[in-house]
Coordinates of N, CA and C in Angstrom, one line a residue:
X1 N 0.8 -1.2 0.0 CA 0.0 0.0 0.0 C 0.9 1.3 0.0
X2 N 0.6 2.2 -0.9 CA 1.4 3.4 -1.0 C 1.1 4.4 0.1
X3 N 2.1 5.1 0.4 CA 2.0 6.1 1.5 C 1.4 7.4 0.9
X4 N 1.1 8.4 1.8 CA 0.5 9.6 1.4 C 1.5 10.4 0.4
X5 N 2.8 10.3 0.7 CA 3.7 11.0 -0.1 C 3.7 10.5 -1.6
X6 N 3.4 9.3 -1.8 CA 3.4 8.7 -3.1 C 2.3 9.4 -3.9
X7 N 1.1 9.5 -3.4 CA 0.0 10.1 -4.1 C 0.2 11.6 -4.3
X8 N 0.9 12.3 -3.4 CA 1.2 13.7 -3.6 C 2.2 13.9 -4.7
X9 N 3.2 13.0 -4.8 CA 4.2 13.1 -5.9 C 3.6 12.7 -7.2
X10 N 2.6 11.8 -7.2 CA 1.9 11.5 -8.5 C 1.2 12.8 -9.0
X11 N 0.6 13.5 -8.0 CA -0.1 14.7 -8.4 C 0.9 15.8 -8.9
X12 N 2.1 15.9 -8.2 CA 3.1 16.8 -8.6 C 3.6 16.5 -10.0
X13 N 3.8 15.2 -10.3 CA 4.3 14.8 -11.6 C 3.3 15.2 -12.7
X14 N 2.0 15.0 -12.4 CA 1.0 15.4 -13.4 C 1.0 16.9 -13.6
X15 N 1.1 17.6 -12.6 CA 1.2 19.1 -12.7 C 2.4 19.5 -13.6
X16 N 3.5 18.9 -13.3 CA 4.7 19.2 -14.1 C 4.5 18.9 -15.6
X17 N 3.9 17.8 -15.9 CA 3.7 17.4 -17.3 C 2.7 18.3 -18.0
X18 N 1.7 18.7 -17.2 CA 0.7 19.5 -17.8 C 1.2 20.9 -18.2
X19 N 2.0 21.5 -17.3 CA 2.5 22.8 -17.5 C 3.7 22.9 -18.5
X20 N 4.5 21.9 -18.5 CA 5.6 21.8 -19.5 C 6.5 23.1 -19.4
X21 N 7.0 23.3 -18.2 CA 7.8 24.5 -18.0 C 9.0 24.5 -18.8
X22 N 9.4 25.6 -19.4 CA 10.5 25.7 -20.3 C 11.8 25.6 -19.4
X23 N 12.7 24.7 -19.9 CA 14.0 24.5 -19.2 C 14.0 23.6 -18.0
X24 N 12.8 22.9 -17.8 CA 12.7 22.0 -16.6 C 12.2 20.7 -17.0
X25 N 12.9 19.6 -16.6 CA 12.5 18.3 -16.8 C 12.7 17.5 -15.5
X26 N 11.7 16.6 -15.1 CA 11.9 15.8 -13.9 C 11.1 14.5 -14.1
X27 N 11.6 13.4 -13.5 CA 11.0 12.1 -13.6 C 11.4 11.2 -12.5
X28 N 10.5 10.3 -12.0 CA 10.9 9.4 -11.0 C 11.9 8.3 -11.5
X29 N 12.8 7.9 -10.6 CA 13.7 6.8 -10.9 C 13.6 5.7 -10.0
X30 N 12.6 5.7 -9.1 CA 12.3 4.6 -8.2 C 10.8 4.3 -8.2
X31 N 10.4 3.1 -8.0 CA 9.0 2.7 -8.1 C 8.2 3.4 -7.0
X32 N 8.8 3.7 -5.9 CA 8.0 4.3 -4.8 C 7.9 5.8 -4.9
X33 N 8.5 6.3 -6.0 CA 8.5 7.8 -6.3 C 9.3 8.6 -5.3
X34 N 10.2 8.0 -4.5 CA 10.9 8.7 -3.5 C 12.2 9.3 -4.1
X35 N 12.7 8.7 -5.2 CA 13.9 9.2 -5.8 C 13.6 9.7 -7.2
X36 N 14.1 10.9 -7.5 CA 13.8 11.6 -8.8 C 15.1 12.1 -9.4
X37 N 15.1 12.2 -10.7 CA 16.1 12.9 -11.5 C 15.5 14.2 -12.1
X38 N 16.3 15.2 -12.3 CA 15.8 16.4 -12.9 C 16.8 17.1 -13.7
X39 N 16.4 18.0 -14.6 CA 17.3 18.7 -15.5 C 16.8 20.2 -15.5
X40 N 17.7 21.1 -15.2 CA 17.3 22.5 -15.2 C 18.2 23.3 -16.2
X41 N 17.6 24.1 -17.0 CA 18.3 25.1 -17.8 C 18.2 26.5 -17.2
X42 N 19.3 27.3 -17.3 CA 19.3 28.6 -16.8 C 18.2 29.5 -17.5
X43 N 17.8 30.5 -16.8 CA 16.7 31.4 -17.3 C 17.2 32.2 -18.6
X44 N 16.2 32.5 -19.4 CA 16.4 33.4 -20.5 C 16.9 34.7 -20.1
X45 N 17.6 35.4 -21.0 CA 18.2 36.7 -20.7 C 19.2 36.8 -19.5
X46 N 19.8 35.6 -19.2 CA 20.9 35.5 -18.3 C 22.0 34.7 -18.9
X47 N 23.2 34.8 -18.4 CA 24.3 34.0 -19.1 C 24.2 32.6 -18.7
X48 N 23.3 32.2 -17.8 CA 23.0 30.8 -17.5 C 22.1 30.1 -18.5
X49 N 21.5 30.9 -19.3 CA 20.6 30.3 -20.4 C 21.5 29.5 -21.4
X50 N 21.0 28.3 -21.6 CA 21.8 27.4 -22.5 C 22.6 26.4 -21.7
X51 N 22.8 26.7 -20.4 CA 23.5 25.7 -19.6 C 22.5 24.8 -18.9
X52 N 22.8 23.5 -18.9 CA 21.9 22.5 -18.3 C 22.6 21.8 -17.1
X53 N 21.8 21.6 -16.1 CA 22.3 21.0 -14.9 C 21.4 19.9 -14.4
X54 N 22.1 18.7 -14.2 CA 21.3 17.6 -13.7 C 21.3 17.6 -12.2
X55 N 20.2 17.1 -11.6 CA 20.0 17.1 -10.2 C 19.3 15.8 -9.8
X56 N 19.5 15.4 -8.5 CA 18.7 14.4 -7.9 C 17.9 15.0 -6.8
X57 N 16.7 14.4 -6.6 CA 15.8 14.9 -5.5 C 15.3 13.6 -4.7
X58 N 15.6 13.7 -3.4 CA 15.2 12.6 -2.6 C 14.1 13.0 -1.6
X59 N 12.9 12.4 -1.8 CA 11.8 12.6 -0.9 C 11.7 11.5 0.1
X60 N 11.0 11.7 1.2 CA 10.7 10.7 2.2 C 9.2 10.5 2.3
X61 N 8.8 9.6 3.1 CA 7.4 9.3 3.4 C 6.8 10.5 4.1
X62 N 7.6 11.4 4.6 CA 7.0 12.6 5.3 C 6.7 13.7 4.4
X63 N 7.0 13.6 3.1 CA 6.6 14.7 2.2 C 5.1 14.8 2.1
X64 N 4.5 15.9 2.1 CA 5.0 17.3 2.0 C 5.1 18.1 3.3
X65 N 5.2 17.3 4.4 CA 5.4 18.0 5.7 C 6.9 18.4 5.9
X66 N 7.8 17.8 5.2 CA 9.2 18.1 5.2 C 9.7 18.3 3.8
X67 N 10.7 19.1 3.6 CA 11.3 19.3 2.2 C 12.1 18.1 1.8
X68 N 12.3 18.0 0.5 CA 13.2 16.9 0.0 C 14.7 17.4 0.0
X69 N 15.6 16.4 -0.2 CA 17.0 16.8 -0.3 C 17.3 16.9 -1.8
X70 N 17.8 18.0 -2.2 CA 18.1 18.3 -3.6 C 19.6 18.4 -3.8
X71 N 20.2 17.7 -4.7 CA 21.6 17.8 -5.0 C 21.9 17.9 -6.5
X72 N 22.8 18.8 -6.9 CA 23.2 18.9 -8.3 C 24.2 17.7 -8.6
X73 N 24.0 17.1 -9.7 CA 25.0 16.1 -10.2 C 26.0 16.9 -11.0
X74 N 25.5 17.8 -11.8 CA 26.4 18.7 -12.5 C 26.5 19.9 -11.6
X75 N 27.7 20.1 -10.9 CA 27.8 21.1 -9.8 C 28.2 22.4 -10.4
X76 N 27.3 23.5 -10.3 CA 27.7 24.8 -10.8 C 28.6 25.5 -9.7
X77 N 29.4 26.4 -10.2 CA 30.2 27.3 -9.3 C 29.2 28.4 -8.9
X78 N 28.6 28.2 -7.7 CA 27.4 29.0 -7.3 C 27.4 29.2 -5.8
X79 N 27.1 30.4 -5.3 CA 27.1 30.6 -3.8 C 26.2 29.7 -3.0
X80 N 25.2 29.2 -3.6 CA 24.2 28.4 -2.9 C 24.3 26.9 -3.2
X81 N 25.4 26.4 -3.8 CA 25.5 25.0 -4.1 C 26.9 24.6 -3.5
X82 N 26.8 23.5 -2.6 CA 28.0 23.0 -2.0 C 28.9 22.4 -3.1
X83 N 30.2 22.9 -3.2 CA 31.1 22.5 -4.3 C 31.6 21.1 -4.1
X84 N 31.4 20.5 -3.0 CA 31.9 19.1 -2.8 C 30.7 18.1 -3.0
X85 N 29.6 18.4 -2.4 CA 28.5 17.4 -2.4 C 27.4 17.7 -3.5
X86 N 27.4 19.0 -4.0 CA 26.3 19.4 -4.9 C 25.0 19.7 -4.2
X87 N 25.0 19.7 -2.9 CA 23.7 20.0 -2.2 C 23.3 21.4 -2.3
X88 N 22.0 21.6 -2.6 CA 21.5 23.0 -2.7 C 21.2 23.5 -1.3
X89 N 21.7 24.7 -1.0 CA 21.6 25.3 0.4 C 20.9 26.6 0.3
X90 N 19.6 26.6 0.4 CA 18.8 27.8 0.5 C 17.7 27.5 1.6
X91 N 17.1 28.6 2.1 CA 16.4 28.5 3.4 C 15.2 27.5 3.3
X92 N 14.4 27.6 2.2 CA 13.2 26.8 2.3 C 13.4 25.3 2.2
X93 N 14.6 24.9 1.8 CA 15.0 23.5 1.7 C 15.8 23.1 3.0
X94 N 16.5 24.1 3.6 CA 17.3 23.8 4.8 C 16.6 23.9 6.1
X95 N 15.6 24.9 6.1 CA 14.9 25.2 7.4 C 13.5 24.8 7.4
X96 N 13.1 23.7 8.2 CA 11.7 23.3 8.2 C 10.7 24.3 8.5
X97 N 11.2 25.4 9.2 CA 10.3 26.5 9.6 C 9.9 27.3 8.4
X98 N 10.7 27.3 7.4 CA 10.4 28.1 6.2 C 9.9 27.2 5.0
X99 N 9.7 26.0 5.3 CA 9.1 25.1 4.3 C 7.6 25.3 4.4
X100 N 6.9 25.2 3.2 CA 5.5 25.4 3.1 C 4.9 24.1 2.4
X101 N 3.9 23.6 3.0 CA 3.2 22.4 2.4 C 2.6 22.7 1.1
X102 N 2.5 24.0 0.7 CA 1.9 24.3 -0.6 C 3.0 24.1 -1.7
X103 N 4.2 24.0 -1.4 CA 5.3 23.8 -2.4 C 5.1 22.5 -3.0
X104 N 5.4 22.4 -4.3 CA 5.3 21.2 -5.1 C 6.6 21.0 -5.8
X105 N 6.7 19.8 -6.5 CA 7.9 19.6 -7.3 C 8.2 20.7 -8.3
X106 N 7.1 21.2 -8.9 CA 7.3 22.2 -9.9 C 7.8 23.5 -9.3
X107 N 7.2 23.9 -8.1 CA 7.6 25.2 -7.5 C 9.1 25.1 -7.0
X108 N 9.5 23.9 -6.5 CA 10.8 23.7 -6.1 C 11.8 23.9 -7.3
X109 N 11.5 23.3 -8.4 CA 12.4 23.3 -9.5 C 12.4 24.7 -10.1
X110 N 11.3 25.4 -10.2 CA 11.3 26.8 -10.7 C 12.1 27.7 -9.8
X111 N 12.0 27.5 -8.5 CA 12.8 28.3 -7.6 C 14.3 28.1 -7.8
X112 N 14.7 26.9 -8.0 CA 16.1 26.6 -8.3 C 16.5 27.1 -9.6
X113 N 15.7 27.1 -10.6 CA 16.0 27.7 -11.9 C 16.3 29.2 -11.7
X114 N 15.5 29.9 -10.9 CA 15.7 31.3 -10.6 C 16.9 31.5 -9.8
X115 N 17.2 30.6 -8.9 CA 18.3 30.8 -8.0 C 19.6 30.8 -8.7
X116 N 19.7 30.1 -9.8 CA 21.0 30.0 -10.6 C 21.5 31.4 -10.9
X117 N 20.6 32.3 -11.4 CA 21.0 33.6 -11.9 C 20.8 34.7 -10.8
X118 N 20.1 34.3 -9.7 CA 19.8 35.2 -8.6 C 20.2 34.6 -7.3
X119 N 21.4 34.4 -7.0 CA 21.9 33.7 -5.8 C 21.5 34.4 -4.5
X120 N 21.3 33.7 -3.4 CA 21.1 34.2 -2.1 C 22.4 34.4 -1.4
X121 N 22.8 35.6 -1.0 CA 24.1 35.8 -0.5 C 24.2 36.0 1.0
X122 N 23.1 35.9 1.7 CA 23.1 36.1 3.1 C 23.9 35.0 3.9
X123 N 23.8 33.8 3.3 CA 24.5 32.7 4.0 C 25.1 31.7 3.0
X124 N 26.0 32.2 2.2 CA 26.5 31.3 1.1 C 27.3 30.1 1.6
X125 N 27.1 29.0 0.9 CA 27.8 27.8 1.3 C 29.2 27.7 0.5
X126 N 29.2 28.3 -0.7 CA 30.4 28.3 -1.5 C 30.9 29.8 -1.4
X127 N 31.8 30.0 -0.4 CA 32.3 31.3 -0.1 C 33.1 32.0 -1.3
X128 N 33.9 31.1 -2.0 CA 34.7 31.6 -3.1 C 33.8 32.2 -4.2
X129 N 32.7 31.4 -4.5 CA 31.8 31.9 -5.6 C 31.1 33.2 -5.2
X130 N 30.7 33.3 -3.9 CA 30.0 34.4 -3.4 C 30.9 35.7 -3.5
X131 N 32.1 35.5 -3.0 CA 33.0 36.7 -3.0 C 33.4 37.1 -4.4
X132 N 33.6 36.2 -5.2 CA 34.0 36.6 -6.6 C 32.8 37.3 -7.3
X133 N 31.6 36.8 -7.1 CA 30.4 37.4 -7.6 C 30.3 38.9 -7.2
X134 N 30.6 39.1 -5.9 CA 30.5 40.5 -5.4 C 31.6 41.4 -6.0
X135 N 32.8 40.9 -6.0 CA 34.0 41.7 -6.4 C 34.1 41.9 -7.9
X136 N 33.8 40.9 -8.6 CA 34.0 41.0 -10.1 C 33.0 40.1 -10.8
X137 N 31.8 40.6 -11.1 CA 30.7 39.8 -11.7 C 31.1 39.3 -13.1
X138 N 31.8 40.1 -13.8 CA 32.2 39.7 -15.2 C 33.2 38.5 -15.1
X139 N 34.1 38.5 -14.1 CA 35.0 37.4 -14.0 C 34.2 36.1 -13.5
X140 N 33.3 36.3 -12.6 CA 32.4 35.2 -12.2 C 31.7 34.6 -13.4
X141 N 31.2 35.4 -14.3 CA 30.5 34.9 -15.5 C 31.5 34.1 -16.4
X142 N 32.7 34.6 -16.6 CA 33.7 33.9 -17.4 C 33.9 32.5 -16.8
X143 N 34.1 32.5 -15.5 CA 34.4 31.2 -14.8 C 33.2 30.2 -15.0
X144 N 32.0 30.6 -14.8 CA 30.9 29.8 -14.9 C 30.8 29.2 -16.3
X145 N 31.0 30.1 -17.3 CA 30.9 29.6 -18.7 C 32.1 28.7 -19.1
X146 N 33.3 29.0 -18.6 CA 34.4 28.1 -18.8 C 34.3 26.8 -18.2
X147 N 33.8 26.8 -16.9 CA 33.7 25.5 -16.2 C 32.6 24.6 -16.8
X148 N 31.6 25.2 -17.4 CA 30.6 24.3 -17.9 C 31.0 23.4 -19.0
X149 N 32.1 23.7 -19.7 CA 32.7 22.8 -20.7 C 33.3 21.6 -20.0
X150 N 33.6 21.7 -18.6 CA 34.1 20.6 -17.9 C 33.5 20.6 -16.5
X151 N 32.2 20.4 -16.4 CA 31.5 20.6 -15.1 C 31.9 19.4 -14.1
X152 N 31.7 19.7 -12.9 CA 32.0 18.7 -11.8 C 30.8 17.8 -11.7
X153 N 31.0 16.5 -11.4 CA 29.9 15.7 -11.1 C 30.2 15.0 -9.8
X154 N 29.1 14.7 -9.0 CA 29.3 13.9 -7.8 C 29.5 12.5 -8.2
X155 N 30.4 11.8 -7.6 CA 30.6 10.4 -7.9 C 30.3 9.6 -6.7
X156 N 29.3 8.9 -6.7 CA 28.9 8.1 -5.6 C 28.5 6.7 -6.1
X157 N 28.8 5.7 -5.2 CA 28.4 4.4 -5.6 C 26.9 4.3 -5.5
X158 N 26.3 3.4 -6.3 CA 24.9 3.2 -6.3 C 24.1 4.5 -6.7
X159 N 24.8 5.3 -7.5 CA 24.1 6.6 -7.9 C 22.9 6.3 -8.8
X160 N 22.0 7.3 -8.9 CA 20.9 7.1 -9.7 C 21.3 7.1 -11.2
X161 N 20.6 6.3 -12.0 CA 20.8 6.3 -13.4 C 19.8 7.1 -14.1
X162 N 20.2 8.0 -14.9 CA 19.3 8.8 -15.7 C 18.9 8.1 -17.0
X163 N 17.7 8.3 -17.5 CA 17.3 7.7 -18.7 C 18.1 8.0 -19.9
X164 N 18.2 7.1 -20.8 CA 19.0 7.4 -22.0 C 18.2 7.9 -23.1
X165 N 16.9 8.0 -23.0 CA 16.0 8.6 -24.0 C 16.3 10.0 -24.1
X166 N 16.7 10.5 -25.3 CA 17.1 11.9 -25.4 C 15.9 12.9 -25.2
X167 N 14.7 12.4 -25.4 CA 13.5 13.2 -25.2 C 13.2 13.4 -23.7
X168 N 13.8 12.5 -22.9 CA 13.5 12.6 -21.4 C 14.6 13.5 -20.8
X169 N 15.8 13.1 -20.9 CA 16.9 13.9 -20.3 C 18.2 13.4 -20.8
X170 N 18.9 14.1 -21.7 CA 20.2 13.6 -22.1 C 21.2 14.8 -22.2
X171 N 22.4 14.5 -21.8 CA 23.4 15.5 -22.0 C 24.7 14.8 -21.7
X172 N 25.7 14.8 -22.6 CA 27.0 14.2 -22.3 C 27.8 15.1 -21.5
X173 N 28.1 14.7 -20.3 CA 28.9 15.6 -19.4 C 30.1 14.9 -18.9
X174 N 31.2 15.6 -19.0 CA 32.5 15.1 -18.6 C 32.8 15.5 -17.2
X175 N 33.1 14.5 -16.3 CA 33.4 14.8 -14.9 C 34.8 15.1 -14.8
X176 N 35.1 16.1 -13.9 CA 36.5 16.5 -13.6 C 36.7 16.5 -12.1
X177 N 37.9 16.4 -11.7 CA 38.2 16.4 -10.3 C 38.0 17.8 -9.6
X178 N 37.9 17.8 -8.3 CA 37.7 19.1 -7.6 C 38.9 20.0 -7.8
X179 N 40.1 19.4 -7.8 CA 41.3 20.1 -8.0 C 41.3 20.8 -9.4
X180 N 40.8 20.1 -10.4 CA 40.7 20.7 -11.7 C 39.7 21.9 -11.7
X181 N 38.7 21.7 -10.9 CA 37.7 22.8 -10.8 C 38.3 24.1 -10.4
X182 N 39.1 24.1 -9.4 CA 39.8 25.3 -8.9 C 40.9 25.7 -9.8
X183 N 41.6 24.8 -10.4 CA 42.6 25.1 -11.4 C 42.1 25.9 -12.6
X184 N 40.9 25.5 -13.0 CA 40.3 26.2 -14.1 C 40.0 27.6 -13.8
X185 N 39.2 27.8 -12.7 CA 38.9 29.2 -12.5 C 40.0 30.1 -12.0
X186 N 41.0 29.5 -11.3 CA 42.1 30.3 -10.8 C 43.0 30.7 -12.0
X187 N 43.0 29.8 -13.1 CA 43.7 30.2 -14.3 C 43.1 31.4 -15.0
X188 N 41.8 31.6 -14.9 CA 41.2 32.7 -15.5 C 41.4 34.0 -14.6
X189 N 41.3 33.7 -13.3 CA 41.3 34.8 -12.3 C 42.6 35.6 -12.3
X190 N 42.5 36.9 -12.0 CA 43.7 37.8 -11.9 C 44.2 37.6 -10.5
X191 N 45.4 38.2 -10.2 CA 46.0 38.1 -8.9 C 45.1 38.7 -7.9
X192 N 44.3 39.7 -8.3 CA 43.4 40.4 -7.4 C 42.3 39.5 -7.0
X193 N 41.8 38.7 -8.0 CA 40.7 37.7 -7.6 C 41.2 36.6 -6.7
X194 N 42.5 36.2 -6.9 CA 43.1 35.2 -6.0 C 43.1 35.7 -4.6
X195 N 43.4 37.0 -4.5 CA 43.5 37.6 -3.2 C 42.1 37.6 -2.5
X196 N 41.0 37.8 -3.3 CA 39.7 37.7 -2.7 C 39.4 36.3 -2.2
X197 N 39.9 35.3 -3.0 CA 39.6 33.9 -2.7 C 40.3 33.6 -1.3
X198 N 41.5 34.2 -1.1 CA 42.2 33.8 0.2 C 41.6 34.6 1.4
X199 N 40.9 35.7 1.1 CA 40.3 36.4 2.2 C 39.0 35.8 2.8
X200 N 38.8 36.0 4.0 CA 37.6 35.4 4.6 C 36.4 36.2 4.2
X201 N 35.3 35.6 3.8 CA 34.1 36.3 3.4 C 33.5 37.0 4.6
X202 N 33.6 36.5 5.8 CA 32.9 37.0 6.9 C 33.7 38.2 7.5
X203 N 35.0 38.4 7.0 CA 35.8 39.5 7.5 C 35.3 40.8 6.9
X204 N 34.5 40.8 5.8 CA 34.0 42.0 5.2 C 32.6 42.3 5.7
X205 N 32.5 43.4 6.5 CA 31.2 43.7 7.1 C 30.2 44.3 6.1
X206 N 30.7 44.7 5.0 CA 29.8 45.4 4.0 C 29.5 44.4 2.8
X207 N 29.8 43.1 3.0 CA 29.7 42.1 1.9 C 28.3 42.1 1.3
X208 N 27.3 41.9 2.2 CA 25.9 41.8 1.7 C 25.4 43.2 1.2
X209 N 25.6 44.2 2.0 CA 25.1 45.5 1.6 C 25.7 46.0 0.3
X210 N 26.9 45.7 0.0 CA 27.6 46.1 -1.2 C 26.9 45.4 -2.4
X211 N 26.5 44.2 -2.2 CA 25.9 43.4 -3.3 C 24.6 44.1 -3.7
X212 N 23.7 44.2 -2.7 CA 22.4 44.7 -3.0 C 22.4 46.2 -3.4
X213 N 23.4 46.9 -3.1 CA 23.5 48.3 -3.5 C 23.9 48.4 -4.9
X214 N 24.7 47.5 -5.4 CA 25.2 47.5 -6.8 C 24.4 46.8 -7.8
X215 N 23.6 45.8 -7.4 CA 22.9 44.9 -8.3 C 21.4 45.0 -8.2
X216 N 20.8 45.2 -9.3 CA 19.3 45.3 -9.4 C 18.8 44.1 -10.1
X217 N 18.0 43.3 -9.4 CA 17.4 42.1 -10.0 C 16.3 42.4 -11.0
X218 N 16.5 41.9 -12.2 CA 15.4 42.0 -13.2 C 15.1 40.6 -13.7
X219 N 13.9 40.2 -13.5 CA 13.4 38.9 -13.9 C 12.4 39.1 -15.1
X220 N 12.7 38.5 -16.2 CA 11.8 38.6 -17.3 C 11.2 37.2 -17.7
X221 N 10.2 37.2 -18.6 CA 9.6 36.0 -19.1 C 9.0 35.3 -17.9
X222 N 8.4 36.0 -16.9 CA 7.9 35.4 -15.7 C 6.6 34.7 -16.0
X223 N 5.9 34.9 -17.1 CA 4.7 34.2 -17.3 C 4.9 32.7 -17.4
X224 N 6.1 32.3 -17.7 CA 6.4 30.8 -17.7 C 6.2 30.2 -16.4
X225 N 6.2 31.0 -15.3 CA 6.2 30.4 -13.9 C 4.8 30.5 -13.3
X226 N 3.8 30.7 -14.0 CA 2.5 31.0 -13.4 C 1.9 29.7 -12.9
X227 N 2.3 29.3 -11.7 CA 1.8 28.1 -11.0 C 0.6 28.5 -10.1
X228 N -0.3 27.6 -9.9 CA -1.3 27.8 -8.9 C -0.7 27.8 -7.5
X229 N 0.1 26.8 -7.1 CA 0.8 26.9 -5.8 C 1.9 28.0 -5.9
X230 N 2.1 28.7 -4.9 CA 3.2 29.8 -4.9 C 4.5 29.2 -5.0
X231 N 5.4 29.8 -5.9 CA 6.8 29.4 -5.9 C 7.4 29.9 -4.6
X232 N 8.3 29.2 -4.0 CA 8.9 29.6 -2.7 C 9.8 30.8 -2.9
X233 N 9.2 32.0 -3.1 CA 10.1 33.2 -3.3 C 10.6 33.7 -1.9
X234 N 11.1 32.8 -1.1 CA 11.6 33.1 0.2 C 12.9 33.8 0.2
X235 N 13.5 33.8 -1.0 CA 14.8 34.6 -1.1 C 14.6 35.9 -1.8
X236 N 13.3 36.5 -1.8 CA 13.1 37.8 -2.1 C 13.0 38.1 -3.6
X237 N 12.7 37.1 -4.4 CA 12.6 37.3 -5.9 C 11.2 37.1 -6.4
X238 N 10.4 38.1 -6.3 CA 9.0 38.0 -6.7 C 8.8 38.6 -8.0
X239 N 8.5 37.8 -9.0 CA 8.4 38.3 -10.4 C 7.1 39.1 -10.6
X240 N 7.1 40.0 -11.6 CA 5.9 40.7 -11.9 C 4.9 39.8 -12.5
X241 N 3.7 40.0 -12.1 CA 2.6 39.1 -12.5 C 2.0 39.7 -13.8

């Protein structure tokens, strides 16, 4: 007999298929629907557009009372993605108090798609990516685009297998070591950027204020995200309706 979470995820899957959101694909990889694979493309009008990232999503029988665990298989150089494990670190997934039972598979993936080009900098897990984004956004862009030709992948035994059907989710991705990851971006970076990398993020008291002072968030093509359940805009990115 299936648990409550199974039927909720069946509903979520149907919602995702009916809406056919641009740049988002997801599918179950286990019979009990607790394990999922997903593919996200960066938003239009951002340098992330055209870049595709594979993820795994692990639900439990407690869904939707608790959030799933989401990890990138293709790990982006991003303030809110752990560079070692690929785990997504943003409040509505990390803090049960900020999780809402109205969130669905679709709203989670849409929020992550927005997060790629609009990172949350209050509590970054990848400090190097966060500092570089603040100090030199053009350099950060170069690094992201350069690294994508050799993205990092999590290597784990008994990892999920993604379908080989190109209409479901395909992309040939070459895995590189974590050392190569830093070798690539440090090769692009100037000596000034290397100095930022060595400095502690928390030593700069103006870190967050400087970012929001200089950067104005502009989200376009938001009609693609018109979900009945609210997208978890807990990180302050509410698109125009």
